[in-house]
Coordinates of N, CA and C in Angstrom, one line a residue:
S301 N 28.3 -14.3 -33.2 CA 29.5 -14.0 -34.0 C 29.3 -14.6 -35.4
Q302 N 28.4 -15.6 -35.5 CA 28.2 -16.2 -36.8 C 27.6 -15.2 -37.9
Y303 N 27.0 -14.1 -37.4 CA 26.5 -13.2 -38.3 C 27.3 -11.9 -38.4
S304 N 28.5 -11.9 -37.8 CA 29.3 -10.7 -37.8 C 29.8 -10.4 -39.2
Q305 N 30.0 -9.1 -39.5 CA 30.5 -8.7 -40.8 C 31.9 -9.1 -41.0
Q306 N 32.7 -9.1 -39.9 CA 34.1 -9.5 -40.0 C 34.3 -10.6 -39.0
S307 N 35.2 -11.5 -39.2 CA 35.5 -12.6 -38.3 C 35.9 -12.1 -36.9
G308 N 35.2 -12.5 -35.9 CA 35.4 -12.1 -34.6 C 34.9 -10.7 -34.2
G309 N 34.2 -10.1 -35.2 CA 33.7 -8.7 -34.9 C 32.4 -8.7 -34.3
M310 N 31.9 -7.5 -33.9 CA 30.6 -7.4 -33.3 C 29.5 -6.7 -34.2
A311 N 30.0 -6.0 -35.3 CA 29.1 -5.3 -36.2 C 28.3 -6.4 -37.0
M312 N 27.0 -6.1 -37.3 CA 26.2 -7.0 -38.0 C 25.4 -6.3 -39.1
S313 N 25.3 -6.8 -40.2 CA 24.5 -6.3 -41.3 C 23.0 -6.3 -40.9
R314 N 22.3 -5.2 -41.3 CA 20.9 -5.2 -40.9 C 20.1 -6.4 -41.6
G315 N 20.6 -6.9 -42.6 CA 19.9 -8.1 -43.2 C 20.0 -9.3 -42.4
D316 N 20.9 -9.4 -41.4 CA 21.0 -10.5 -40.5 C 20.3 -10.4 -39.2
W317 N 19.7 -9.2 -38.9 CA 19.1 -9.0 -37.6 C 18.0 -10.0 -37.3
D318 N 17.1 -10.2 -38.2 CA 16.0 -11.1 -37.9 C 16.5 -12.5 -37.6
N319 N 17.4 -13.0 -38.4 CA 17.9 -14.4 -38.1 C 18.6 -14.5 -36.8
A320 N 19.5 -13.5 -36.5 CA 20.2 -13.5 -35.3 C 19.3 -13.4 -34.1
G321 N 18.3 -12.5 -34.2 CA 17.3 -12.4 -33.1 C 16.6 -13.7 -32.8
N322 N 16.2 -14.4 -33.9 CA 15.5 -15.7 -33.6 C 16.4 -16.7 -33.0
V323 N 17.7 -16.7 -33.3 CA 18.6 -17.6 -32.7 C 18.8 -17.3 -31.2
V324 N 18.9 -16.0 -30.9 CA 19.1 -15.6 -29.5 C 17.8 -15.9 -28.6
L325 N 16.7 -15.6 -29.2 CA 15.4 -15.8 -28.4 C 15.1 -17.3 -28.2
A326 N 15.7 -18.1 -29.0 CA 15.4 -19.6 -28.8 C 16.4 -20.2 -27.8
E327 N 17.4 -19.4 -27.3 CA 18.3 -20.0 -26.4 C 17.7 -20.0 -24.9
P328 N 18.0 -21.0 -24.2 CA 17.5 -21.1 -22.8 C 18.2 -20.1 -21.9
S329 N 17.4 -19.7 -20.8 CA 18.0 -18.8 -19.8 C 17.7 -19.3 -18.4
Y330 N 18.6 -19.1 -17.5 CA 18.4 -19.6 -16.1 C 18.0 -18.4 -15.2
V331 N 17.7 -17.3 -15.8 CA 17.3 -16.2 -15.0 C 16.2 -15.3 -15.7
N332 N 15.2 -14.9 -15.0 CA 14.1 -14.0 -15.5 C 14.3 -12.6 -14.8
M333 N 13.8 -11.6 -15.5 CA 13.9 -10.3 -15.0 C 12.7 -9.4 -15.4
A334 N 12.3 -8.5 -14.6 CA 11.2 -7.6 -14.9 C 11.6 -6.2 -14.4
M335 N 11.1 -5.1 -15.0 CA 11.4 -3.8 -14.7 C 10.3 -2.8 -14.8
D336 N 10.2 -1.9 -13.8 CA 9.2 -0.8 -13.9 C 10.0 0.5 -13.7
A337 N 9.6 1.5 -14.5 CA 10.3 2.8 -14.4 C 9.2 3.9 -14.2
Y338 N 9.4 4.8 -13.2 CA 8.5 5.9 -13.0 C 9.3 7.2 -13.2
V339 N 8.7 8.1 -14.0 CA 9.3 9.4 -14.3 C 8.5 10.5 -13.6
D340 N 9.1 11.2 -12.7 CA 8.4 12.3 -12.1 C 8.6 13.5 -13.0
L341 N 7.6 14.0 -13.7 CA 7.7 15.1 -14.6 C 8.0 16.4 -13.9
G342 N 7.7 16.5 -12.6 CA 7.9 17.7 -11.9 C 9.4 17.9 -11.5
T343 N 10.0 16.8 -11.1 CA 11.4 16.9 -10.6 C 12.4 16.3 -11.6
G344 N 12.0 15.5 -12.6 CA 12.9 14.9 -13.6 C 13.5 13.7 -13.0
D345 N 13.1 13.2 -11.9 CA 13.6 12.0 -11.3 C 13.1 10.7 -11.9
V346 N 13.9 9.8 -12.2 CA 13.5 8.5 -12.8 C 13.8 7.4 -11.7
T347 N 12.8 6.7 -11.3 CA 13.0 5.6 -10.3 C 12.7 4.3 -11.0
V348 N 13.7 3.4 -11.0 CA 13.6 2.1 -11.7 C 13.6 0.9 -10.7
D349 N 12.6 0.1 -10.7 CA 12.5 -1.1 -9.8 C 12.8 -2.3 -10.7
V350 N 13.8 -3.1 -10.2 CA 14.2 -4.3 -11.0 C 14.0 -5.6 -10.1
E351 N 13.4 -6.6 -10.7 CA 13.3 -7.9 -10.0 C 14.0 -8.9 -10.9
V352 N 14.8 -9.7 -10.2 CA 15.6 -10.8 -10.9 C 15.3 -12.1 -10.2
Y353 N 15.0 -13.1 -11.0 CA 14.6 -14.4 -10.3 C 15.4 -15.5 -11.1
Y354 N 16.2 -16.3 -10.3 CA 17.0 -17.3 -10.9 C 16.2 -18.7 -10.9
T355 N 16.1 -19.3 -12.0 CA 15.4 -20.6 -12.1 C 16.4 -21.7 -12.1
G356 N 17.7 -21.4 -12.2 CA 18.7 -22.4 -12.2 C 20.0 -21.8 -11.7
N357 N 21.1 -22.5 -11.6 CA 22.4 -22.1 -11.1 C 23.2 -21.4 -12.2
A358 N 23.7 -20.2 -11.9 CA 24.4 -19.5 -12.9 C 25.8 -20.1 -13.2
G359 N 26.4 -20.6 -12.2 CA 27.7 -21.2 -12.3 C 28.9 -20.3 -12.5
T360 N 28.6 -19.0 -12.6 CA 29.6 -17.9 -12.7 C 29.0 -16.6 -12.2
E361 N 29.8 -15.6 -12.0 CA 29.3 -14.3 -11.5 C 28.4 -13.6 -12.6
T362 N 27.3 -13.2 -12.2 CA 26.4 -12.4 -13.1 C 26.2 -11.0 -12.6
R363 N 26.1 -10.1 -13.6 CA 26.0 -8.7 -13.4 C 24.8 -8.1 -14.0
L364 N 24.2 -7.1 -13.4 CA 23.0 -6.4 -13.9 C 23.5 -5.1 -14.5
F365 N 22.9 -4.8 -15.7 CA 23.2 -3.5 -16.4 C 21.8 -2.8 -16.6
V366 N 21.6 -1.6 -16.2 CA 20.4 -0.8 -16.5 C 20.8 0.4 -17.2
V367 N 20.2 0.6 -18.4 CA 20.6 1.7 -19.3 C 19.4 2.6 -19.7
L368 N 19.7 3.8 -19.9 CA 18.8 4.8 -20.4 C 18.9 5.0 -21.9
M369 N 17.8 4.9 -22.6 CA 17.8 5.1 -24.0 C 16.9 6.3 -24.4
Q370 N 17.1 6.8 -25.6 CA 16.3 7.9 -26.1 C 15.9 7.7 -27.6
N371 N 14.6 8.1 -27.9 CA 14.1 8.0 -29.2 C 14.2 9.4 -29.9
D372 N 14.1 9.4 -31.2 CA 14.1 10.6 -32.0 C 15.4 11.4 -31.8
V373 N 16.5 10.8 -31.8 CA 17.8 11.5 -31.7 C 18.3 11.7 -33.1
P374 N 18.5 13.0 -33.6 CA 18.9 13.3 -34.9 C 20.4 12.9 -35.1
G375 N 20.7 12.4 -36.3 CA 22.1 12.1 -36.6 C 22.2 11.4 -37.9
P376 N 23.5 11.3 -38.4 CA 23.7 10.7 -39.7 C 23.4 9.2 -39.7
Q377 N 23.0 8.7 -40.9 CA 22.7 7.3 -41.0 C 22.9 6.8 -42.4
T378 N 23.8 5.9 -42.6 CA 24.1 5.3 -43.9 C 22.8 4.5 -44.4
G379 N 22.4 4.7 -45.6 CA 21.2 4.0 -46.0 C 19.9 4.5 -45.5
A380 N 19.9 5.8 -45.0 CA 18.7 6.3 -44.4 C 17.5 6.3 -45.4
S381 N 17.8 6.4 -46.7 CA 16.7 6.5 -47.6 C 15.8 5.2 -47.6
R382 N 16.4 4.1 -47.1 CA 15.6 2.9 -47.0 C 14.5 2.9 -45.9
N383 N 14.6 3.9 -45.1 CA 13.6 4.1 -44.0 C 13.1 5.5 -43.9
P384 N 12.4 5.9 -45.0 CA 12.0 7.3 -45.1 C 11.2 7.9 -44.0
S385 N 10.4 7.0 -43.3 CA 9.5 7.4 -42.2 C 10.3 8.0 -41.0
Q386 N 11.6 7.7 -41.0 CA 12.4 8.1 -39.8 C 13.2 9.4 -40.2
I387 N 12.9 10.0 -41.3 CA 13.6 11.2 -41.7 C 12.6 12.4 -41.4
K388 N 13.0 13.3 -40.6 CA 12.2 14.5 -40.2 C 13.1 15.7 -40.4
N389 N 12.5 16.7 -41.1 CA 13.3 18.0 -41.3 C 14.6 17.7 -41.9
G390 N 14.8 16.7 -42.8 CA 16.0 16.4 -43.4 C 17.0 15.7 -42.6
Q391 N 16.6 15.3 -41.4 CA 17.6 14.5 -40.5 C 17.0 13.2 -40.2
Y392 N 17.9 12.2 -40.0 CA 17.5 10.8 -39.6 C 17.3 10.8 -38.1
M393 N 16.2 10.3 -37.7 CA 15.8 10.2 -36.2 C 16.1 8.8 -35.7
H394 N 17.1 8.7 -34.9 CA 17.5 7.4 -34.4 C 16.6 7.0 -33.2
Q395 N 16.3 5.7 -33.1 CA 15.4 5.2 -32.0 C 16.2 4.3 -31.1
H396 N 15.8 4.2 -29.8 CA 16.4 3.3 -28.8 C 17.9 3.5 -28.7
M397 N 18.3 4.8 -28.8 CA 19.8 5.1 -28.7 C 20.2 5.1 -27.2
F398 N 21.3 4.4 -27.0 CA 21.9 4.4 -25.6 C 22.4 5.8 -25.3
R399 N 22.0 6.2 -24.0 CA 22.4 7.6 -23.6 C 23.1 7.6 -22.3
D400 N 22.8 6.7 -21.4 CA 23.5 6.7 -20.1 C 23.3 5.4 -19.4
V401 N 24.1 5.1 -18.4 CA 23.9 3.8 -17.6 C 23.6 4.2 -16.2
L402 N 22.6 3.5 -15.6 CA 22.2 3.7 -14.2 C 23.0 2.9 -13.2
T403 N 23.4 1.7 -13.7 CA 24.3 0.9 -12.8 C 25.7 1.4 -13.0
S404 N 26.7 0.7 -12.4 CA 28.1 1.0 -12.7 C 28.4 0.7 -14.1
R405 N 29.5 1.2 -14.6 CA 29.8 1.0 -16.0 C 30.0 -0.4 -16.4
H406 N 30.5 -1.2 -15.5 CA 30.7 -2.6 -15.7 C 29.7 -3.5 -15.1
G407 N 28.5 -2.9 -14.8 CA 27.4 -3.7 -14.2 C 27.5 -3.9 -12.7
D408 N 26.4 -4.2 -12.0 CA 26.4 -4.4 -10.6 C 26.3 -5.9 -10.4
V409 N 27.2 -6.5 -9.6 CA 27.1 -7.9 -9.3 C 25.9 -8.2 -8.5
I410 N 25.2 -9.3 -9.0 CA 23.9 -9.7 -8.3 C 24.2 -10.7 -7.2
D411 N 23.8 -10.4 -6.0 CA 24.0 -11.2 -4.8 C 22.8 -12.1 -4.6
T412 N 23.0 -13.4 -4.7 CA 21.9 -14.3 -4.5 C 22.1 -15.1 -3.2
T413 N 22.9 -14.6 -2.3 CA 23.1 -15.3 -1.1 C 21.8 -15.4 -0.2
N414 N 20.9 -14.5 -0.4 CA 19.6 -14.5 0.4 C 18.5 -15.1 -0.4
G415 N 18.7 -15.8 -1.5 CA 17.7 -16.4 -2.2 C 17.7 -16.2 -3.7
K416 N 16.8 -16.8 -4.4 CA 16.8 -16.7 -5.9 C 16.2 -15.4 -6.4
L417 N 15.4 -14.8 -5.6 CA 14.7 -13.5 -6.0 C 15.5 -12.3 -5.4
V418 N 15.9 -11.4 -6.3 CA 16.7 -10.3 -6.0 C 16.0 -9.0 -6.5
K419 N 15.8 -8.0 -5.6 CA 15.1 -6.8 -5.9 C 16.1 -5.6 -5.8
M420 N 16.1 -4.7 -6.7 CA 17.0 -3.5 -6.7 C 16.3 -2.3 -7.2
T421 N 16.6 -1.2 -6.7 CA 16.0 0.1 -7.1 C 17.1 1.1 -7.5
Y422 N 16.9 1.8 -8.6 CA 17.9 2.8 -9.1 C 17.2 4.1 -9.3
T423 N 17.9 5.2 -9.1 CA 17.3 6.5 -9.3 C 18.3 7.3 -10.2
Y424 N 17.7 8.2 -11.0 CA 18.4 8.9 -12.0 C 17.7 10.3 -12.3
K425 N 18.5 11.3 -12.3 CA 18.0 12.7 -12.6 C 18.2 13.0 -14.0
L426 N 17.0 13.2 -14.7 CA 17.1 13.5 -16.2 C 17.7 14.9 -16.3
P427 N 18.7 15.1 -17.1 CA 19.3 16.4 -17.4 C 18.4 17.1 -18.4
Q428 N 18.8 18.4 -18.7 CA 18.1 19.2 -19.7 C 18.4 18.6 -21.1
D429 N 19.6 18.2 -21.3 CA 20.0 17.6 -22.6 C 21.1 16.7 -22.4
I430 N 21.3 15.8 -23.3 CA 22.5 14.9 -23.4 C 23.2 15.1 -24.7
K431 N 24.4 15.7 -24.6 CA 25.3 16.0 -25.7 C 24.5 16.8 -26.8
G432 N 23.8 17.8 -26.2 CA 23.1 18.8 -27.1 C 21.7 18.4 -27.6
V433 N 21.3 17.2 -27.3 CA 19.9 16.7 -27.7 C 19.0 16.9 -26.5
N434 N 18.0 17.7 -26.6 CA 17.0 18.0 -25.5 C 16.4 16.7 -25.1
I435 N 16.1 16.6 -23.7 CA 15.5 15.5 -23.2 C 14.0 15.7 -23.1
V436 N 13.2 14.9 -23.8 CA 11.8 14.8 -23.8 C 11.4 13.6 -23.0
P437 N 10.8 13.6 -21.8 CA 10.5 12.4 -21.0 C 9.8 11.3 -21.8
G438 N 8.9 11.7 -22.7 CA 8.2 10.7 -23.4 C 9.0 9.9 -24.5
N439 N 10.2 10.5 -24.8 CA 11.1 9.8 -25.7 C 12.1 8.9 -25.0
M440 N 12.1 8.9 -23.7 CA 13.1 8.1 -22.9 C 12.6 6.7 -22.6
E441 N 13.5 5.7 -22.6 CA 13.2 4.4 -22.3 C 14.3 3.8 -21.4
V442 N 13.9 2.8 -20.6 CA 14.8 2.1 -19.7 C 14.8 0.7 -20.0
A443 N 16.0 0.1 -20.1 CA 16.1 -1.3 -20.4 C 17.2 -1.9 -19.5
G444 N 17.2 -3.2 -19.4 CA 18.3 -3.8 -18.6 C 18.6 -5.2 -19.1
F445 N 19.8 -5.7 -18.7 CA 20.2 -7.0 -19.1 C 21.1 -7.6 -18.1
I446 N 21.2 -8.9 -18.1 CA 22.1 -9.6 -17.2 C 23.1 -10.4 -18.0
A447 N 24.4 -10.2 -17.5 CA 25.5 -10.8 -18.3 C 26.3 -11.6 -17.3
E448 N 27.0 -12.6 -17.9 CA 28.0 -13.4 -17.2 C 29.3 -12.6 -17.2
G449 N 29.6 -12.0 -16.1 CA 30.8 -11.1 -16.1 C 30.4 -9.8 -16.9
T450 N 31.2 -9.5 -17.8 CA 30.9 -8.3 -18.7 C 30.8 -8.7 -20.1
T451 N 30.6 -10.0 -20.4 CA 30.6 -10.5 -21.8 C 29.3 -11.1 -22.2
N452 N 29.0 -12.4 -21.9 CA 27.9 -13.1 -22.5 C 26.6 -12.7 -21.8
I453 N 25.7 -12.1 -22.6 CA 24.4 -11.6 -22.1 C 23.4 -12.8 -22.0
I454 N 22.8 -13.0 -20.9 CA 21.9 -14.1 -20.6 C 20.5 -13.8 -20.9
T455 N 20.0 -12.6 -20.4 CA 18.6 -12.2 -20.6 C 18.5 -10.7 -20.5
G456 N 17.4 -10.2 -20.9 CA 17.1 -8.7 -20.8 C 15.7 -8.4 -20.7
A457 N 15.4 -7.1 -20.5 CA 14.0 -6.7 -20.4 C 13.9 -5.2 -20.6
D458 N 12.7 -4.8 -21.1 CA 12.4 -3.4 -21.2 C 11.6 -3.0 -20.0
A459 N 11.7 -1.8 -19.5 CA 11.0 -1.4 -18.3 C 9.6 -0.8 -18.8
H460 N 8.6 -1.1 -18.0 CA 7.3 -0.5 -18.2 C 7.4 0.9 -17.7
M461 N 7.1 1.9 -18.5 CA 7.3 3.3 -18.2 C 6.0 3.9 -17.7
S462 N 6.0 4.7 -16.7 CA 4.8 5.5 -16.2 C 5.3 6.8 -15.8
Y463 N 4.4 7.8 -15.9 CA 4.8 9.2 -15.7 C 3.8 9.9 -14.8
G464 N 4.2 10.9 -14.1 CA 3.3 11.7 -13.2 C 4.0 13.0 -12.7
F465 N 3.2 13.8 -12.0 CA 3.7 15.1 -11.5 C 3.8 15.1 -10.0
V466 N 4.0 13.9 -9.4 CA 4.1 13.9 -7.9 C 5.5 13.4 -7.6
S467 N 5.9 13.7 -6.3 CA 7.3 13.3 -5.9 C 7.3 11.8 -5.8
T468 N 8.6 11.3 -5.8 CA 8.8 9.9 -5.8 C 8.2 9.3 -4.5
D469 N 8.5 9.9 -3.4 CA 8.0 9.4 -2.1 C 6.5 9.3 -2.1
E470 N 5.8 10.4 -2.5 CA 4.4 10.5 -2.5 C 3.8 9.4 -3.5
Y471 N 4.5 9.2 -4.6 CA 4.0 8.2 -5.6 C 4.0 6.8 -5.0
M472 N 5.1 6.5 -4.3 CA 5.3 5.2 -3.8 C 4.3 4.9 -2.6
T473 N 3.9 5.9 -1.9 CA 3.0 5.6 -0.7 C 1.5 5.8 -1.1
N474 N 1.3 6.6 -2.1 CA -0.1 6.9 -2.6 C -0.2 6.7 -4.1
R475 N 0.0 5.5 -4.5 CA 0.1 5.2 -5.9 C -1.3 5.3 -6.5
L476 N -1.4 6.1 -7.6 CA -2.7 6.2 -8.4 C -2.7 5.0 -9.3
S477 N -3.9 4.6 -9.7 CA -4.1 3.5 -10.6 C -5.0 4.0 -11.8
F478 N -4.4 3.9 -13.0 CA -5.0 4.3 -14.2 C -5.3 3.0 -15.1
Y479 N -6.5 3.0 -15.6 CA -6.8 1.8 -16.5 C -8.0 2.2 -17.4
P480 N -8.1 1.6 -18.6 CA -7.2 0.5 -19.1 C -5.9 1.2 -19.6
N481 N -4.9 0.4 -19.8 CA -3.6 0.9 -20.4 C -3.1 -0.1 -21.5
P482 N -3.1 0.4 -22.7 CA -3.4 1.7 -23.2 C -4.9 2.0 -23.2
A483 N -5.2 3.3 -23.2 CA -6.6 3.7 -23.2 C -7.0 4.4 -24.5
K484 N -8.3 4.3 -24.8 CA -8.8 4.9 -26.0 C -10.2 5.5 -25.6
N485 N -10.4 6.8 -25.7 CA -11.6 7.5 -25.4 C -11.9 7.7 -23.9
V486 N -11.7 6.6 -23.2 CA -12.1 6.6 -21.8 C -10.9 6.1 -20.9
L487 N -10.5 6.9 -19.9 CA -9.4 6.6 -19.0 C -10.0 6.7 -17.6
R488 N -9.9 5.6 -16.8 CA -10.4 5.6 -15.5 C -9.2 5.7 -14.5
M489 N -9.5 6.3 -13.3 CA -8.5 6.5 -12.3 C -9.0 6.2 -10.9
D490 N -8.3 5.4 -10.2 CA -8.6 5.1 -8.8 C -7.7 6.0 -7.9
V491 N -8.4 6.7 -7.0 CA -7.7 7.5 -6.0 C -7.6 6.8 -4.7
P492 N -6.3 6.6 -4.1 CA -6.2 5.9 -2.9 C -7.0 6.4 -1.7
N493 N -7.0 7.7 -1.6 CA -7.7 8.4 -0.5 C -9.2 8.5 -0.8
K494 N -10.0 7.6 -0.2 CA -11.5 7.6 -0.6 C -12.2 8.7 0.0
D495 N -11.6 9.5 0.9 CA -12.2 10.7 1.6 C -12.2 11.9 0.7
V496 N -11.5 11.8 -0.4 CA -11.4 13.0 -1.3 C -12.7 13.2 -2.0
K497 N -13.3 14.4 -1.9 CA -14.6 14.7 -2.5 C -14.4 15.4 -3.8
N498 N -13.4 16.3 -3.9 CA -13.2 17.0 -5.1 C -11.7 16.9 -5.5
A499 N -11.4 16.8 -6.7 CA -10.0 16.7 -7.2 C -9.9 17.3 -8.6
S500 N -8.7 17.8 -8.9 CA -8.4 18.3 -10.2 C -7.4 17.4 -10.9
V501 N -7.7 17.1 -12.1 CA -6.9 16.2 -12.9 C -6.5 16.9 -14.2
S502 N -5.2 17.0 -14.5 CA -4.8 17.5 -15.8 C -4.0 16.5 -16.6
I503 N -4.3 16.4 -17.9 CA -3.6 15.5 -18.8 C -2.7 16.3 -19.7
Y504 N -1.4 15.9 -19.8 CA -0.4 16.6 -20.6 C 0.1 15.7 -21.7
D505 N 0.4 16.3 -22.8 CA 1.2 15.6 -23.8 C 2.6 15.5 -23.2
L506 N 3.3 14.3 -23.4 CA 4.6 14.1 -22.8 C 5.7 15.0 -23.3
S507 N 5.4 15.6 -24.5 CA 6.4 16.6 -25.0 C 6.3 18.0 -24.3

C-alpha cells in the first residue's frame, strides 16, 4: 500500500514496480509451494499438480488460488509507445494476463490436518477462445498463490509447463523424459517401454 497511487488503493505506477517487488521478495514466508502443469495438445486438457509445504504455523486460515494466464492478448494500453517491442500489427500485446481460475473463486482452503505437506491436482479444459481471443497452448501459463483468507498473499509460484499429444492417464503412467531442457540443436528422449524397437516422433511448433 505504500506504493499505491491513491491512499488505500491497489493500483501502482509502473515506476514503483521494482521497489515494491524487492520489498515483497524480502519478506519471510512460512509456506513453500511448487507447481507442474501438463497440457495435452490432443484433448486440450490441462493437469496441474500442486505441492504446498508449511515450514511454520500459519496462525490463520490459508487458501490456495490457481490461475490460468495468457500471453499475446491484444488490447489497449496507455503509454504503449514506451514498450514498442510489444506492439504487433498496430495492437499492444499484453503478457501474463489473467484469463480464468482453476480453484474456486475465493480459493480452496488448505487442510493441514494430515501434515505439513499438502498435494492437490486440478484439471481444466482449454476452450477454443476466451472472450474472442483464440487459445494458443504455447501462450498459456499457470500460476498459483497462497493467501491468508482472501486478502494477504503469503507466497506464490509459476508452474513448470510441459506439452504432449497423449492422454492424461497415459502420460501419468508412461511419462516420457526429454532432456536437456531447454534444448539447443540436440534433444534426447527416454522411452519408458524398453521393448519398443521402432517409434515415430513428431515435433510441432506450439502455435
